[in-house]
PDB file of C-alpha atoms in Angstrom:
ATOM      1  CA  GLU A 124    -165.783-115.630-119.402  1.00  0.00           C
ATOM      2  CA  ILE A 125    -164.143-112.938-117.307  1.00  0.00           C
ATOM      3  CA  PRO A 126    -165.931-109.574-117.365  1.00  0.00           C
ATOM      4  CA  PRO A 127    -163.161-107.033-118.056  1.00  0.00           C
ATOM      5  CA  ARG A 128    -162.233-104.174-115.794  1.00  0.00           C
ATOM      6  CA  THR A 129    -162.846-101.070-117.764  1.00  0.00           C
ATOM      7  CA  CYS A 130    -160.681 -98.106-118.466  1.00  0.00           C
ATOM      8  CA  LYS A 131    -161.051 -95.038-116.238  1.00  0.00           C
ATOM      9  CA  ASN A 132    -158.846 -92.880-118.395  1.00  0.00           C
ATOM     10  CA  HIS A 133    -159.808 -90.256-120.949  1.00  0.00           C
ATOM     11  CA  CYS A 134    -157.097 -90.816-123.553  1.00  0.00           C
ATOM     12  CA  LEU A 135    -156.746 -88.104-126.178  1.00  0.00           C
ATOM     13  CA  PHE A 136    -156.457 -90.872-128.910  1.00  0.00           C
ATOM     14  CA  CYS A 137    -159.056 -93.329-127.514  1.00  0.00           C
ATOM     15  CA  PHE A 138    -160.414 -95.287-130.529  1.00  0.00           C
ATOM     16  CA  VAL A 139    -163.629 -96.013-128.599  1.00  0.00           C
ATOM     17  CA  ASP A 140    -164.334 -92.242-128.160  1.00  0.00           C
ATOM     18  CA  GLN A 141    -163.571 -91.884-131.867  1.00  0.00           C
ATOM     19  CA  LEU A 142    -166.423 -94.072-132.895  1.00  0.00           C
ATOM     20  CA  PRO A 143    -169.302 -92.392-134.721  1.00  0.00           C
ATOM     21  CA  GLU A 144    -172.320 -91.339-132.733  1.00  0.00           C
ATOM     22  CA  ARG A 145    -174.818 -93.783-133.918  1.00  0.00           C
ATOM     23  CA  ASP A 146    -176.064 -97.168-132.969  1.00  0.00           C
ATOM     24  CA  LEU A 147    -173.273 -99.681-132.881  1.00  0.00           C
ATOM     25  CA  ARG A 148    -173.039-103.073-131.140  1.00  0.00           C
ATOM     26  CA  LYS A 149    -172.370-102.635-127.464  1.00  0.00           C
ATOM     27  CA  THR A 150    -169.090-104.522-127.351  1.00  0.00           C
ATOM     28  CA  LEU A 151    -167.535-101.879-129.504  1.00  0.00           C
ATOM     29  CA  HIS A 152    -167.933 -99.411-126.613  1.00  0.00           C
ATOM     30  CA  VAL A 153    -166.200-101.535-123.990  1.00  0.00           C
ATOM     31  CA  LYS A 154    -162.959 -99.926-122.869  1.00  0.00           C
ATOM     32  CA  ASP A 155    -161.054-102.890-121.410  1.00  0.00           C
ATOM     33  CA  ASP A 156    -158.094-102.227-119.197  1.00  0.00           C
ATOM     34  CA  ASP A 157    -157.747-105.504-117.402  1.00  0.00           C
ATOM     35  CA  TYR A 158    -154.458-107.089-116.465  1.00  0.00           C
ATOM     36  CA  ARG A 159    -156.043-110.535-116.513  1.00  0.00           C
ATOM     37  CA  HIS A 160    -157.015-110.052-120.205  1.00  0.00           C
ATOM     38  CA  SER A 161    -153.538-108.755-120.907  1.00  0.00           C
ATOM     39  CA  PHE A 162    -152.124-112.068-119.617  1.00  0.00           C
ATOM     40  CA  LEU A 163    -154.684-114.228-121.356  1.00  0.00           C
ATOM     41  CA  SER A 164    -155.105-112.435-124.662  1.00  0.00           C
ATOM     42  CA  GLY A 165    -152.255-109.986-125.097  1.00  0.00           C
ATOM     43  CA  ASN A 166    -154.453-106.874-124.576  1.00  0.00           C
ATOM     44  CA  TYR A 167    -152.522-103.666-123.840  1.00  0.00           C
ATOM     45  CA  ILE A 168    -153.190-102.109-120.503  1.00  0.00           C
ATOM     46  CA  THR A 169    -152.334 -98.689-118.961  1.00  0.00           C
ATOM     47  CA  MET A 170    -152.052-100.130-115.329  1.00  0.00           C
ATOM     48  CA  THR A 171    -153.671 -96.989-113.989  1.00  0.00           C
ATOM     49  CA  ASN A 172    -156.344 -98.974-112.316  1.00  0.00           C
ATOM     50  CA  MET A 173    -153.963-101.487-110.734  1.00  0.00           C
ATOM     51  CA  THR A 174    -153.568-101.425-106.982  1.00  0.00           C
ATOM     52  CA  ASP A 175    -150.602-102.732-104.996  1.00  0.00           C
ATOM     53  CA  ALA A 176    -152.841-105.805-104.236  1.00  0.00           C
ATOM     54  CA  ASP A 177    -153.306-106.344-107.920  1.00  0.00           C
ATOM     55  CA  ILE A 178    -149.497-106.254-108.447  1.00  0.00           C
ATOM     56  CA  ASP A 179    -149.048-108.581-105.545  1.00  0.00           C
ATOM     57  CA  ARG A 180    -151.464-110.982-107.253  1.00  0.00           C
ATOM     58  CA  VAL A 181    -149.647-110.774-110.536  1.00  0.00           C
ATOM     59  CA  LEU A 182    -146.395-111.513-108.837  1.00  0.00           C
ATOM     60  CA  ARG A 183    -147.819-114.390-106.789  1.00  0.00           C
ATOM     61  CA  LEU A 184    -149.512-116.078-109.745  1.00  0.00           C
ATOM     62  CA  LYS A 185    -146.670-115.296-112.167  1.00  0.00           C
ATOM     63  CA  LEU A 186    -148.983-113.742-114.739  1.00  0.00           C
ATOM     64  CA  SER A 187    -146.369-113.239-117.384  1.00  0.00           C
ATOM     65  CA  PRO A 188    -146.080-111.775-119.916  1.00  0.00           C
ATOM     66  CA  LEU A 189    -148.113-108.543-119.666  1.00  0.00           C
ATOM     67  CA  TYR A 190    -148.630-105.950-122.376  1.00  0.00           C
ATOM     68  CA  VAL A 191    -148.337-102.342-121.267  1.00  0.00           C
ATOM     69  CA  SER A 192    -149.390 -99.051-122.941  1.00  0.00           C
ATOM     70  CA  VAL A 193    -146.436 -96.891-122.108  1.00  0.00           C
ATOM     71  CA  HIS A 194    -146.829 -93.862-124.416  1.00  0.00           C
ATOM     72  CA  SER A 195    -144.163 -91.875-122.543  1.00  0.00           C
ATOM     73  CA  ALA A 196    -141.837 -92.479-119.652  1.00  0.00           C
ATOM     74  CA  ASP A 197    -142.319 -88.817-118.643  1.00  0.00           C
ATOM     75  CA  GLU A 198    -145.188 -88.886-116.200  1.00  0.00           C
ATOM     76  CA  ALA A 199    -146.475 -85.427-117.147  1.00  0.00           C
ATOM     77  CA  VAL A 200    -146.654 -86.248-120.862  1.00  0.00           C
ATOM     78  CA  ARG A 201    -148.203 -89.584-120.063  1.00  0.00           C
ATOM     79  CA  ARG A 202    -150.971 -88.116-117.832  1.00  0.00           C
ATOM     80  CA  ARG A 203    -151.730 -85.601-120.582  1.00  0.00           C
ATOM     81  CA  LEU A 204    -152.126 -88.399-123.079  1.00  0.00           C
ATOM     82  CA  LEU A 205    -154.250 -90.422-120.694  1.00  0.00           C
ATOM     83  CA  GLY A 206    -156.348 -87.418-119.839  1.00  0.00           C
ATOM     84  CA  VAL A 207    -155.941 -87.780-116.129  1.00  0.00           C
ATOM     85  CA  LYS A 208    -154.529 -85.517-113.447  1.00  0.00           C
ATOM     86  CA  ARG A 209    -153.278 -88.334-111.257  1.00  0.00           C
ATOM     87  CA  ALA A 210    -151.921 -91.807-112.120  1.00  0.00           C
ATOM     88  CA  PRO A 211    -149.712 -94.337-110.443  1.00  0.00           C
ATOM     89  CA  ASP A 212    -146.013 -93.942-111.287  1.00  0.00           C
ATOM     90  CA  LEU A 213    -145.789 -96.409-114.230  1.00  0.00           C
ATOM     91  CA  MET A 214    -142.000 -96.906-114.052  1.00  0.00           C
ATOM     92  CA  ALA A 215    -142.268 -97.694-110.362  1.00  0.00           C
ATOM     93  CA  GLN A 216    -144.868-100.280-111.188  1.00  0.00           C
ATOM     94  CA  VAL A 217    -142.702-101.546-114.059  1.00  0.00           C
ATOM     95  CA  ARG A 218    -139.604-101.988-111.918  1.00  0.00           C
ATOM     96  CA  ARG A 219    -141.572-103.915-109.251  1.00  0.00           C
ATOM     97  CA  LEU A 220    -142.993-106.326-111.890  1.00  0.00           C
ATOM     98  CA  HIS A 221    -139.625-106.733-113.465  1.00  0.00           C
ATOM     99  CA  ALA A 222    -138.007-107.445-110.224  1.00  0.00           C
ATOM    100  CA  GLY A 223    -140.560-110.165-109.622  1.00  0.00           C
ATOM    101  CA  GLY A 224    -139.775-111.980-112.866  1.00  0.00           C
ATOM    102  CA  ILE A 225    -142.788-110.691-114.930  1.00  0.00           C
ATOM    103  CA  LYS A 226    -141.956-110.189-118.630  1.00  0.00           C
ATOM    104  CA  LEU A 227    -143.330-107.012-120.122  1.00  0.00           C
ATOM    105  CA  HIS A 228    -143.983-105.903-123.689  1.00  0.00           C
ATOM    106  CA  GLY A 229    -144.809-102.200-124.382  1.00  0.00           C
ATOM    107  CA  GLN A 230    -146.241 -99.912-126.863  1.00  0.00           C
ATOM    108  CA  ILE A 231    -146.094 -96.176-127.651  1.00  0.00           C
ATOM    109  CA  VAL A 232    -148.953 -94.694-129.527  1.00  0.00           C
ATOM    110  CA  TYR A 233    -147.213 -91.803-131.125  1.00  0.00           C
ATOM    111  CA  CYS A 234    -149.175 -88.563-131.215  1.00  0.00           C
ATOM    112  CA  PRO A 235    -147.146 -85.877-133.164  1.00  0.00           C
ATOM    113  CA  GLY A 236    -146.375 -82.892-131.079  1.00  0.00           C
ATOM    114  CA  ILE A 237    -147.256 -84.502-127.801  1.00  0.00           C
ATOM    115  CA  ASN A 238    -145.077 -87.573-127.057  1.00  0.00           C
ATOM    116  CA  ASP A 239    -142.109 -86.724-129.291  1.00  0.00           C
ATOM    117  CA  ASP A 240    -139.925 -88.158-126.573  1.00  0.00           C
ATOM    118  CA  TYR A 241    -140.335 -91.750-127.911  1.00  0.00           C
ATOM    119  CA  ALA A 242    -136.562 -92.268-128.180  1.00  0.00           C
ATOM    120  CA  ALA A 243    -136.033 -91.338-124.533  1.00  0.00           C
ATOM    121  CA  THR A 244    -138.917 -93.573-123.558  1.00  0.00           C
ATOM    122  CA  ALA A 245    -137.381 -96.458-125.493  1.00  0.00           C
ATOM    123  CA  ARG A 246    -134.140 -95.944-123.553  1.00  0.00           C
ATOM    124  CA  ALA A 247    -135.919 -95.635-120.208  1.00  0.00           C
ATOM    125  CA  THR A 248    -137.969 -98.775-120.560  1.00  0.00           C
ATOM    126  CA  ALA A 249    -135.276-101.050-122.203  1.00  0.00           C
ATOM    127  CA  PRO A 250    -133.873-102.420-118.845  1.00  0.00           C
ATOM    128  CA  TYR A 251    -137.421-103.655-117.864  1.00  0.00           C
ATOM    129  CA  PHE A 252    -139.175-104.566-121.076  1.00  0.00           C
ATOM    130  CA  GLU A 253    -138.682-107.407-123.668  1.00  0.00           C
ATOM    131  CA  SER A 254    -139.952-105.382-126.606  1.00  0.00           C
ATOM    132  CA  LEU A 255    -141.397-101.968-127.520  1.00  0.00           C
ATOM    133  CA  ALA A 256    -143.527-101.016-130.569  1.00  0.00           C
ATOM    134  CA  VAL A 257    -144.004 -97.453-131.703  1.00  0.00           C
ATOM    135  CA  VAL A 258    -147.345 -97.258-133.583  1.00  0.00           C
ATOM    136  CA  PRO A 259    -148.899 -94.160-135.243  1.00  0.00           C
ATOM    137  CA  VAL A 260    -152.014 -92.664-133.691  1.00  0.00           C
ATOM    138  CA  GLY A 261    -155.200 -93.848-135.491  1.00  0.00           C
ATOM    139  CA  LEU A 262    -157.657 -91.064-136.232  1.00  0.00           C
ATOM    140  CA  THR A 263    -161.222 -90.781-137.429  1.00  0.00           C
ATOM    141  CA  ARG A 264    -163.214 -87.616-138.340  1.00  0.00           C
ATOM    142  CA  ASP A 265    -164.490 -87.677-134.672  1.00  0.00           C
ATOM    143  CA  ARG A 266    -161.032 -87.364-133.218  1.00  0.00           C
ATOM    144  CA  ASN A 267    -159.889 -84.999-130.542  1.00  0.00           C
ATOM    145  CA  PRO A 268    -158.992 -81.698-132.259  1.00  0.00           C
ATOM    146  CA  LEU A 269    -155.641 -81.637-130.413  1.00  0.00           C
ATOM    147  CA  LEU A 270    -154.501 -84.553-132.499  1.00  0.00           C
ATOM    148  CA  THR A 271    -152.911 -84.429-135.950  1.00  0.00           C
ATOM    149  CA  PRO A 272    -152.207 -87.328-138.346  1.00  0.00           C
ATOM    150  CA  VAL A 273    -148.658 -88.608-138.807  1.00  0.00           C
ATOM    151  CA  SER A 274    -147.215 -86.899-141.827  1.00  0.00           C
ATOM    152  CA  PRO A 275    -144.661 -88.473-144.264  1.00  0.00           C
ATOM    153  CA  PRO A 276    -141.769 -86.430-142.870  1.00  0.00           C
ATOM    154  CA  CYS A 277    -142.913 -87.226-139.312  1.00  0.00           C
ATOM    155  CA  ALA A 278    -143.034 -90.990-140.139  1.00  0.00           C
ATOM    156  CA  ALA A 279    -139.559 -90.840-141.662  1.00  0.00           C
ATOM    157  CA  ALA A 280    -138.270 -89.147-138.494  1.00  0.00           C
ATOM    158  CA  VAL A 281    -139.724 -91.966-136.312  1.00  0.00           C
ATOM    159  CA  ILE A 282    -138.204 -94.577-138.511  1.00  0.00           C
ATOM    160  CA  ASP A 283    -134.837 -92.844-138.462  1.00  0.00           C
ATOM    161  CA  ALA A 284    -134.902 -92.585-134.663  1.00  0.00           C
ATOM    162  CA  VAL A 285    -136.034 -96.213-134.091  1.00  0.00           C
ATOM    163  CA  GLU A 286    -133.454 -97.626-136.580  1.00  0.00           C
ATOM    164  CA  ALA A 287    -130.639 -95.581-134.953  1.00  0.00           C
ATOM    165  CA  LEU A 288    -131.502 -97.030-131.566  1.00  0.00           C
ATOM    166  CA  GLN A 289    -131.598-100.646-132.673  1.00  0.00           C
ATOM    167  CA  PRO A 290    -127.844-101.408-132.963  1.00  0.00           C
ATOM    168  CA  GLY A 291    -127.138-100.288-129.491  1.00  0.00           C
ATOM    169  CA  PHE A 292    -130.031-102.343-128.045  1.00  0.00           C
ATOM    170  CA  LEU A 293    -128.906-105.327-130.098  1.00  0.00           C
ATOM    171  CA  ALA A 294    -125.343-105.114-128.597  1.00  0.00           C
ATOM    172  CA  ASP A 295    -126.619-104.587-124.990  1.00  0.00           C
ATOM    173  CA  LYS A 296    -129.713-106.734-124.888  1.00  0.00           C
ATOM    174  CA  GLY A 297    -129.297-109.236-127.752  1.00  0.00           C
ATOM    175  CA  THR A 298    -132.417-107.802-129.390  1.00  0.00           C
ATOM    176  CA  ARG A 299    -133.248-104.772-131.433  1.00  0.00           C
ATOM    177  CA  TYR A 300    -135.917-104.099-128.746  1.00  0.00           C
ATOM    178  CA  VAL A 301    -137.746-101.134-130.324  1.00  0.00           C
ATOM    179  CA  PHE A 302    -139.652-101.477-133.604  1.00  0.00           C
ATOM    180  CA  ALA A 303    -141.595 -99.028-135.762  1.00  0.00           C
ATOM    181  CA  ALA A 304    -144.991-100.225-137.020  1.00  0.00           C
ATOM    182  CA  ASP A 305    -145.320-101.062-140.731  1.00  0.00           C
ATOM    183  CA  GLU A 306    -147.597 -98.116-141.137  1.00  0.00           C
ATOM    184  CA  PHE A 307    -144.824 -95.575-140.688  1.00  0.00           C
ATOM    185  CA  TYR A 308    -143.041 -97.170-143.729  1.00  0.00           C
ATOM    186  CA  THR A 309    -146.194 -96.986-145.844  1.00  0.00           C
ATOM    187  CA  ILE A 310    -146.934 -93.408-144.848  1.00  0.00           C
ATOM    188  CA  CYS A 311    -143.540 -92.165-146.092  1.00  0.00           C
ATOM    189  CA  GLY A 312    -143.148 -94.732-148.902  1.00  0.00           C
ATOM    190  CA  ARG A 313    -140.058 -96.523-147.529  1.00  0.00           C
ATOM    191  CA  GLU A 314    -139.431-100.246-147.854  1.00  0.00           C
ATOM    192  CA  VAL A 315    -139.947-102.223-144.720  1.00  0.00           C
ATOM    193  CA  PRO A 316    -136.823-103.866-143.112  1.00  0.00           C
ATOM    194  CA  PRO A 317    -136.007-107.478-144.058  1.00  0.00           C
ATOM    195  CA  TYR A 318    -137.722-110.414-142.508  1.00  0.00           C
ATOM    196  CA  GLU A 319    -134.812-111.152-140.188  1.00  0.00           C
ATOM    197  CA  ALA A 320    -134.866-107.632-138.689  1.00  0.00           C
ATOM    198  CA  TYR A 321    -138.130-108.476-136.864  1.00  0.00           C
ATOM    199  CA  GLU A 322    -136.487-111.288-134.934  1.00  0.00           C
ATOM    200  CA  ASP A 323    -139.339-113.359-133.303  1.00  0.00           C
ATOM    201  CA  PHE A 324    -142.146-111.048-134.439  1.00  0.00           C
ATOM    202  CA  THR A 325    -143.232-110.433-130.838  1.00  0.00           C
ATOM    203  CA  GLN A 326    -145.056-107.234-131.844  1.00  0.00           C
ATOM    204  CA  ILE A 327    -146.699-108.530-135.028  1.00  0.00           C
ATOM    205  CA  GLU A 328    -150.270-108.066-133.569  1.00  0.00           C
ATOM    206  CA  ASN A 329    -149.346-104.410-133.234  1.00  0.00           C
ATOM    207  CA  GLY A 330    -148.760-104.184-136.942  1.00  0.00           C
ATOM    208  CA  VAL A 331    -144.948-104.632-136.591  1.00  0.00           C
ATOM    209  CA  GLY A 332    -143.585-107.037-139.262  1.00  0.00           C
ATOM    210  CA  LEU A 333    -146.755-107.950-141.045  1.00  0.00           C
ATOM    211  CA  ILE A 334    -145.614-106.840-144.424  1.00  0.00           C
ATOM    212  CA  ALA A 335    -142.194-108.588-144.064  1.00  0.00           C
ATOM    213  CA  ARG A 336    -143.970-111.825-143.018  1.00  0.00           C
ATOM    214  CA  PHE A 337    -146.428-111.647-145.878  1.00  0.00           C
ATOM    215  CA  LEU A 338    -143.661-111.113-148.452  1.00  0.00           C
ATOM    216  CA  ARG A 339    -141.718-114.126-147.020  1.00  0.00           C
ATOM    217  CA  GLU A 340    -144.771-116.429-146.993  1.00  0.00           C
ATOM    218  CA  PHE A 341    -145.913-115.262-150.484  1.00  0.00           C
TER     219      PHE A 341
END
């Protein structure tokens, strides 16, 4: 067992902070943000608590792949989402890891009105990441009041933007690269893409391609 490094951020959308204020099992309150668990279990990390020595260790031990919570390639937008005034330059970290042969998979937790730059983020990360998922923010009644749910028109706009990017990435990288989570399709009532559109289902644990795989297996 490896006790996880915990998260030092104060993300606007943190699902742990959205838990109800009553007695729950302690493990539900653990905010893990540990690059070792990212390598071992596929946990998404922000990398804000990683030092240069940590990155050196990742490169030395070839801890690949890692799973990174990107949210935005714009540092000001990202810091706002993470609820911090200072954070390491994510793209500088990413470029260093990529140059060292570390494969990276990313996610954007889409919060309407805050990180609407998801298309620009997809283009900025594409040279360094293997795949990128856009997932809708999950909200409870205890959410931060700055956050709003993803509406049907908003979900449709995300799908349109993602699907418009995919042909270019497929031509340049040999993969569609960026994928919208199934929930966007259910929110606006659209049919999910065909099974083949999800390629190797790299982002299935992020809710990307679950419906298509279920239909194929059924």
